[in-house]
């Protein structure tokens, strides 16, 4: 215990140091991400105003307690997210932050947190099996769930979840909640899932472009930072420089030989291309004047994007295409090839920096947003893998008192996450990797400040998985998207209408 305490103290000191040096600049007021911190009073220190950007506190009354109550949270046991709700005090910077977050919540509210990990690898298990069974049987075994959002939110129409807007002490407008998620998930004043600092996967599952600075130097290619700043980092720009790096190492003339050196390596038939929906500003669902979801994609823009993406993947000898493997195992393979100098650029989720390949990479690397469709787009958008986590309250006979208690628990967990987990991951795990490269630190801010959540991604399974069609477009090197959209322009609008009606009925 003493050893764990010493470790925890050291980690917290590191967190405080990281937070002290964190940037405090104001962000774009129109941004859909967490705004800059404001000076406010923390519930843990009411004697003075705290100005550090992570010490913003919450508005849950300092004397509010629920002594003796146990909060049971069901979450996924998959490697990507099993440490998101709870973790041991084992010296790992992230685990220590999660451990400390839970201690703070328990001590402040007088509750105990029990985390049950679902051992399955199927994202649908929590909602379609556990919560559906709980609701149908009248059991109330779980206080909260932290589950894959795309696999869970689609069952809102079954009345499986409680409207979070009805919970006292839960204020989803606070900076530690992700307003971009709220904008996509809220419907007619009701919202059933929430995400933000409380969901570490919001950062982990965000896609970015990593590049090998050593290889760029060897080929006298300028780093990508100025191109990003000048809004010239586009698919065409990436295409142009990709071929510069290609080298037929063994001289056998064989295309797609993994022993050669490439300009770009990425998955082309699964999650590696999902990210283009956001990065190229290809909206699937928007809102009509009544606030309802509306299917009105810009087919011409999507067609242009598909043409440019296919050109990069199929018409450029400098691109190495990698097939999907079970459980997205190709992502680790791509990270390994990139980290060993096999490619100058790659598309990966930020979580890959936690893997052995990227941690042990000897070459210097940089990171930038994914490229825009064209310069006219004018803004970068970052995509979060649809398996990111979100919290919800199972609609299992909970009393008003219990709902209000869980609202307070969620709120304090979120504010405490922003104070402990966010700096541990963002400033230490991510930014500290680029301590000698302040430009990449600048780029990380651009990446995370421009995360975009499309309702069409959240509710993809309710509208015939339109967003997964990009995988087919690129895998098959589709020359035109017209045929596909000719079909879905007839079949998807009725599904969107049904989605609107069912969400309205649940919230009535």
XYZ file of C-alpha atoms in Angstrom:
508
model
C 0.000 0.000 0.000
C 2.840 2.407 0.871
C 4.501 1.658 -2.454
C 1.244 2.345 -4.313
C 0.849 5.601 -2.367
C 4.372 6.725 -3.293
C 3.701 5.905 -6.945
C 0.402 7.759 -6.886
C 2.032 10.810 -5.302
C 4.713 10.872 -7.959
C 2.167 10.548 -10.729
C -0.002 13.318 -9.335
C 3.053 15.574 -9.112
C 3.703 14.874 -12.789
C 0.102 15.657 -13.646
C 0.281 18.964 -11.801
C 3.487 19.838 -13.631
C 1.948 18.952 -16.982
C -1.161 20.977 -16.255
C 0.918 23.967 -15.135
C 2.602 24.133 -18.522
C -0.557 23.421 -20.543
C -1.638 26.055 -23.034
C -4.301 28.435 -21.749
C -5.171 30.228 -24.977
C -8.831 30.865 -25.775
C -10.270 28.526 -28.397
C -12.653 29.376 -31.174
C -16.002 30.180 -29.510
C -17.767 28.372 -32.337
C -15.766 25.191 -31.785
C -17.739 22.062 -30.898
C -15.089 20.859 -28.485
C -14.159 21.657 -24.912
C -13.639 25.435 -24.595
C -10.773 27.039 -22.746
C -10.996 26.846 -18.972
C -12.533 29.678 -17.015
C -11.542 30.914 -13.594
C -13.929 29.361 -11.120
C -14.028 27.831 -7.683
C -13.286 24.147 -7.245
C -15.496 22.159 -4.832
C -12.316 20.792 -3.256
C -10.823 24.203 -2.595
C -13.403 26.901 -2.004
C -10.927 29.314 -0.398
C -9.477 30.616 -3.645
C -10.165 30.778 -7.352
C -8.395 28.138 -9.398
C -7.214 29.301 -12.782
C -5.479 26.198 -14.150
C -7.319 25.101 -17.274
C -8.160 21.676 -15.854
C -9.268 22.932 -12.444
C -12.639 24.267 -13.499
C -14.712 22.352 -10.965
C -18.407 21.543 -11.275
C -21.629 22.876 -9.812
C -22.623 19.806 -7.816
C -23.173 20.985 -4.201
C -20.089 20.317 -2.063
C -22.223 18.821 0.728
C -24.210 16.445 -1.510
C -23.542 12.851 -0.439
C -25.039 9.421 -0.948
C -23.272 7.531 1.817
C -23.280 3.760 1.462
C -24.631 3.672 -2.107
C -22.941 1.358 -4.598
C -22.646 2.475 -8.213
C -22.360 -0.523 -10.548
C -21.012 0.349 -13.983
C -21.083 -2.208 -16.789
C -18.407 -1.597 -19.425
C -16.413 -3.395 -22.099
C -13.488 -5.658 -21.269
C -11.768 -5.152 -24.626
C -8.131 -4.104 -24.565
C -8.922 -0.720 -26.109
C -11.230 0.391 -23.325
C -11.041 -1.947 -20.325
C -9.227 0.732 -18.280
C -11.718 3.468 -19.132
C -14.009 3.106 -16.102
C -11.683 1.634 -13.482
C -8.100 0.561 -13.118
C -5.546 -0.624 -10.617
C -2.887 1.607 -9.085
C 0.023 0.039 -10.944
C 2.275 2.945 -11.876
C 0.904 3.360 -15.411
C 0.159 7.059 -15.897
C -3.330 6.473 -17.293
C -4.251 3.791 -14.783
C -3.137 5.997 -11.903
C -5.288 8.856 -13.186
C -8.382 6.623 -13.520
C -7.713 5.161 -10.082
C -7.405 8.645 -8.577
C -10.537 9.851 -10.403
C -12.622 7.086 -8.869
C -11.200 7.695 -5.396
C -12.098 11.367 -5.646
C -15.656 10.554 -6.734
C -16.126 8.014 -3.957
C -14.718 10.293 -1.273
C -16.674 13.316 -2.391
C -20.082 11.653 -2.829
C -19.762 8.856 -0.259
C -20.399 6.140 -2.839
C -18.457 3.059 -3.910
C -17.852 2.318 -7.583
C -17.981 -1.263 -8.821
C -16.967 -1.887 -12.409
C -18.169 -5.044 -14.143
C -16.293 -5.775 -17.367
C -18.203 -7.574 -20.094
C -15.725 -10.201 -21.327
C -17.101 -10.410 -24.855
C -15.558 -8.820 -27.932
C -18.930 -8.047 -29.529
C -19.727 -4.343 -29.181
C -23.442 -5.136 -29.175
C -23.469 -7.394 -26.120
C -24.016 -4.718 -23.477
C -27.074 -3.139 -25.090
C -28.644 -6.002 -27.002
C -28.117 -8.666 -24.362
C -27.504 -7.325 -20.865
C -29.563 -4.117 -20.829
C -32.388 -5.432 -22.982
C -32.682 -8.452 -20.668
C -32.569 -6.203 -17.598
C -35.385 -4.004 -18.876
C -37.540 -6.942 -19.947
C -37.032 -8.860 -16.695
C -37.473 -5.874 -14.397
C -34.002 -6.229 -12.866
C -31.907 -3.228 -11.893
C -28.417 -4.688 -11.564
C -26.532 -1.891 -13.331
C -26.461 1.758 -12.362
C -24.727 2.953 -15.528
C -23.212 1.547 -18.696
C -20.157 2.682 -20.617
C -20.534 1.082 -24.025
C -19.781 1.352 -27.721
C -21.953 4.247 -28.800
C -22.892 3.082 -32.294
C -23.884 -0.370 -31.013
C -25.953 0.979 -28.109
C -27.602 4.268 -29.036
C -29.600 2.570 -31.810
C -31.700 0.846 -29.138
C -32.881 4.122 -27.638
C -36.166 3.579 -29.494
C -36.769 0.481 -27.330
C -36.942 2.680 -24.245
C -33.836 0.989 -22.815
C -32.297 4.190 -21.471
C -33.251 7.140 -19.289
C -33.350 10.667 -20.648
C -30.272 12.278 -19.085
C -31.922 15.682 -19.273
C -34.239 14.601 -16.451
C -31.395 13.997 -14.001
C -30.635 16.680 -11.446
C -27.019 17.829 -11.007
C -26.130 16.689 -14.530
C -25.216 19.664 -16.727
C -24.115 18.501 -20.159
C -23.280 22.071 -21.176
C -20.237 22.128 -18.889
C -16.791 22.164 -20.580
C -15.866 18.615 -19.553
C -18.746 17.254 -21.629
C -18.208 17.183 -25.397
C -20.611 19.647 -26.952
C -20.041 18.174 -30.415
C -21.404 14.851 -29.162
C -24.348 16.617 -27.514
C -25.135 18.397 -30.765
C -25.290 15.082 -32.614
C -27.110 13.039 -29.934
C -29.674 15.490 -28.521
C -33.160 15.153 -30.005
C -36.143 17.356 -29.143
C -34.607 18.296 -25.812
C -33.842 14.701 -24.822
C -30.486 12.930 -24.733
C -29.759 9.368 -23.685
C -25.972 9.073 -24.044
C -23.140 11.381 -23.050
C -19.414 11.583 -23.730
C -16.524 13.847 -22.905
C -13.587 13.808 -20.505
C -15.295 10.862 -18.801
C -14.744 8.750 -21.956
C -11.039 8.367 -22.636
C -11.769 6.721 -25.980
C -12.910 10.103 -27.316
C -9.211 10.950 -27.611
C -7.875 7.446 -28.124
C -10.080 6.644 -31.107
C -9.462 9.917 -32.979
C -7.697 9.496 -36.324
C -4.671 11.519 -37.419
C -1.823 11.457 -39.922
C 1.562 10.489 -38.493
C 4.724 11.162 -40.491
C 8.369 10.140 -40.160
C 10.464 13.295 -39.880
C 13.710 11.436 -40.641
C 12.349 10.138 -43.941
C 11.042 13.587 -44.844
C 14.547 14.959 -44.167
C 16.183 12.256 -46.295
C 14.011 13.213 -49.262
C 14.185 16.977 -48.629
C 10.415 17.175 -48.272
C 9.192 19.940 -45.938
C 7.442 18.814 -42.793
C 3.655 19.015 -43.041
C 3.155 21.729 -40.413
C 3.212 24.760 -42.704
C 0.918 23.026 -45.176
C -1.557 22.508 -42.330
C -1.267 26.105 -41.095
C -1.687 27.485 -44.606
C -4.710 25.235 -45.227
C -2.923 23.466 -48.076
C -2.833 20.031 -46.446
C -5.250 18.271 -48.823
C -5.698 14.893 -50.479
C -4.038 16.261 -53.620
C -1.038 17.457 -51.603
C -0.693 14.064 -49.944
C -0.941 12.331 -53.316
C 1.799 14.515 -54.791
C 4.367 13.819 -52.078
C 3.518 10.130 -51.526
C 5.272 8.915 -54.668
C 8.447 10.845 -53.770
C 9.204 8.423 -50.947
C 8.687 5.154 -52.834
C 11.692 2.877 -53.293
C 11.724 -0.613 -54.846
C 14.238 -1.854 -52.299
C 14.897 -5.306 -53.793
C 14.465 -4.181 -57.376
C 11.987 -6.926 -58.251
C 9.386 -4.563 -59.676
C 6.628 -6.210 -57.623
C 3.857 -3.827 -56.612
C 2.594 -3.802 -53.032
C 5.730 -5.579 -51.808
C 5.853 -4.939 -48.036
C 9.672 -5.048 -48.099
C 9.775 -1.874 -50.227
C 9.699 1.680 -48.850
C 6.491 3.662 -49.202
C 5.207 7.177 -48.880
C 1.901 6.189 -47.301
C 0.564 3.084 -45.573
C -3.028 2.629 -44.452
C -5.941 0.249 -44.225
C -8.163 0.600 -47.291
C -11.159 -1.666 -46.684
C -12.303 -0.957 -43.119
C -11.801 1.684 -40.432
C -8.841 3.299 -42.191
C -11.186 4.924 -44.710
C -14.095 5.665 -42.364
C -12.223 8.750 -41.224
C -12.620 10.476 -44.603
C -16.294 11.148 -43.853
C -15.228 13.748 -41.319
C -11.877 14.847 -42.721
C -13.417 15.611 -46.130
C -16.536 17.171 -44.583
C -18.961 14.614 -45.991
C -22.084 14.935 -43.850
C -24.485 12.007 -43.713
C -27.252 13.276 -41.421
C -28.013 16.940 -40.863
C -30.968 18.702 -39.188
C -34.054 20.251 -40.714
C -35.732 23.414 -39.446
C -37.651 21.370 -36.854
C -34.466 19.866 -35.406
C -35.163 16.442 -36.872
C -32.514 14.350 -38.583
C -32.401 14.701 -42.348
C -30.642 12.636 -45.010
C -29.309 15.086 -47.567
C -25.687 14.163 -48.404
C -23.803 16.190 -50.997
C -23.426 13.463 -53.606
C -21.146 15.506 -55.836
C -18.778 16.217 -52.952
C -18.757 12.563 -51.900
C -18.081 11.548 -55.492
C -15.132 13.936 -55.671
C -13.775 12.632 -52.362
C -14.051 8.993 -53.456
C -12.231 9.818 -56.687
C -9.358 11.504 -54.828
C -9.103 8.802 -52.141
C -9.066 6.021 -54.733
C -6.420 7.923 -56.661
C -4.251 7.993 -53.533
C -4.767 4.312 -52.732
C -4.829 2.747 -56.192
C -3.024 5.062 -58.623
C 0.003 5.969 -56.536
C 2.917 3.493 -56.388
C 3.948 5.062 -53.086
C 0.857 3.791 -51.230
C 0.894 0.445 -49.437
C -2.645 -0.875 -48.931
C -3.241 -3.081 -45.885
C -6.261 -5.397 -45.564
C -8.407 -5.520 -42.481
C -7.714 -8.229 -39.910
C -9.982 -9.465 -37.134
C -10.501 -6.990 -34.283
C -8.808 -4.323 -36.433
C -5.497 -6.103 -35.942
C -4.130 -4.477 -39.079
C -3.809 -1.215 -37.157
C -0.978 -2.613 -35.039
C 0.601 -4.067 -38.176
C 0.495 -0.660 -39.861
C 1.955 1.006 -36.772
C 4.810 -1.523 -36.759
C 5.655 -0.998 -40.425
C 5.530 2.766 -40.018
C 7.592 2.797 -36.822
C 10.280 0.670 -38.494
C 10.679 3.162 -41.334
C 8.609 1.303 -43.930
C 6.520 4.357 -44.820
C 6.776 8.129 -44.527
C 3.105 8.674 -43.593
C 0.222 6.711 -42.127
C -3.377 7.103 -40.967
C -3.890 5.746 -37.456
C -5.869 6.358 -34.290
C -4.122 8.247 -31.507
C -4.340 5.139 -29.325
C -1.518 3.619 -31.368
C 0.998 5.857 -29.563
C 0.345 3.643 -26.528
C 1.436 0.505 -28.388
C 4.946 -0.936 -28.261
C 5.724 -0.163 -31.903
C 5.151 3.575 -31.646
C 6.610 3.798 -28.137
C 9.824 2.126 -29.308
C 10.095 4.051 -32.577
C 13.646 5.401 -32.911
C 12.991 7.858 -35.759
C 11.409 11.205 -34.952
C 7.756 11.375 -35.875
C 5.296 14.198 -36.261
C 1.523 14.296 -36.246
C -0.989 16.411 -38.167
C -4.729 16.266 -38.891
C -5.972 14.123 -41.726
C -5.961 16.059 -45.011
C -8.923 18.095 -46.214
C -10.735 17.334 -49.455
C -9.455 20.572 -51.009
C -8.275 24.039 -50.031
C -11.786 25.445 -50.390
C -12.880 23.314 -47.427
C -10.990 25.741 -45.219
C -11.185 23.740 -41.964
C -9.893 20.432 -40.682
C -12.217 17.851 -39.229
C -11.201 14.867 -37.124
C -13.056 11.564 -37.035
C -13.560 9.385 -33.967
C -13.970 5.649 -34.531
C -17.640 4.751 -34.028
C -16.745 2.258 -31.293
C -15.882 5.138 -28.956
C -17.585 4.834 -25.581
C -20.529 6.760 -24.186
C -22.321 6.590 -20.831
C -26.026 5.914 -20.318
C -28.478 5.030 -17.541
C -30.369 1.771 -18.112
C -34.119 2.308 -17.861
C -34.559 -0.442 -15.287
C -37.099 0.836 -12.780
C -34.849 3.471 -11.268
C -36.525 5.882 -8.876
C -36.312 9.637 -9.298
C -33.961 9.710 -6.311
C -31.651 7.152 -7.917
C -31.688 8.985 -11.261
C -30.728 12.231 -9.564
C -27.955 10.466 -7.653
C -26.590 8.983 -10.876
C -26.744 12.410 -12.475
C -24.468 13.697 -9.727
C -22.159 10.693 -10.112
C -21.817 11.255 -13.851
C -21.203 14.971 -13.373
C -18.532 14.514 -10.731
C -16.920 11.669 -12.680
C -16.735 13.962 -15.712
C -15.296 16.938 -13.850
C -12.817 14.747 -11.991
C -11.860 13.080 -15.279
C -11.113 16.487 -16.755
C -8.919 17.279 -13.774
C -6.960 14.012 -13.634
C -7.403 11.808 -16.712
C -7.368 14.473 -19.422
C -3.966 15.935 -18.474
C -2.575 12.436 -17.896
C -3.524 11.345 -21.385
C -3.456 14.515 -23.432
C -0.533 16.399 -21.910
C 1.608 13.485 -20.730
C 0.813 10.408 -22.849
C 0.281 12.325 -26.099
C 2.025 15.690 -25.959
C 5.082 14.612 -23.984
C 5.965 12.257 -26.858
C 6.643 15.409 -28.882
C 8.562 17.412 -26.277
C 11.266 18.122 -28.878
C 8.664 18.914 -31.532
C 6.410 21.764 -30.321
C 4.821 21.968 -33.758
C 3.273 18.529 -33.291
C 1.894 19.712 -29.957
C 0.252 22.540 -31.885
C -1.103 20.015 -34.394
C -2.561 17.809 -31.636
C -4.605 20.789 -30.488
C -5.885 21.294 -34.034
C -6.776 17.597 -34.264
C -8.707 17.437 -31.003
C -10.295 20.873 -31.265
C -11.858 19.870 -34.588
C -13.358 16.505 -33.695
C -16.670 16.194 -35.522
C -19.494 13.813 -34.633
C -21.994 13.105 -37.398
C -25.406 11.779 -36.252
C -25.164 9.493 -39.272
C -22.216 7.777 -37.586
C -23.971 7.449 -34.223
C -27.120 6.011 -35.789
C -25.385 4.250 -38.671
C -27.109 0.909 -37.992
C -30.499 2.600 -38.097
C -29.919 3.933 -41.611
C -28.439 0.921 -43.399
C -24.847 1.723 -42.378
C -24.335 4.428 -44.974
C -21.004 5.450 -43.467
C -19.588 1.949 -43.924
C -20.103 2.289 -47.668
C -16.857 4.247 -47.933
C -15.118 0.933 -47.261
C -16.720 -0.579 -50.342
C -16.040 2.497 -52.469
C -12.305 2.277 -51.747
C -11.924 -1.500 -51.497
C -13.480 -1.925 -54.943
C -11.878 1.223 -56.400
C -15.338 2.466 -57.341
C -15.328 4.871 -60.263
C -18.707 6.409 -59.470
C -20.965 6.679 -56.425
C -24.046 7.592 -58.449
C -25.558 4.105 -58.517
C -25.267 3.656 -54.770
C -26.853 6.999 -53.935
C -29.575 6.484 -56.495
C -30.645 3.495 -54.402
C -30.182 4.941 -50.907
C -31.919 8.188 -51.863
C -35.069 6.043 -51.954
C -34.413 3.618 -49.093
C -32.722 5.725 -46.419
C -35.119 8.716 -46.038
C -37.941 6.425 -44.811
C -35.507 4.960 -42.254
C -34.563 8.455 -41.080
C -38.246 9.340 -40.820
C -38.793 6.229 -38.702
C -35.806 7.135 -36.518
C -37.240 10.620 -35.943
C -40.661 9.246 -35.086
C -39.366 6.622 -32.681
C -37.060 9.058 -30.868
C -39.928 11.511 -30.575
C -42.170 8.793 -29.137
C -39.609 7.742 -26.546
C -39.074 11.330 -25.461
C -42.788 12.176 -25.326
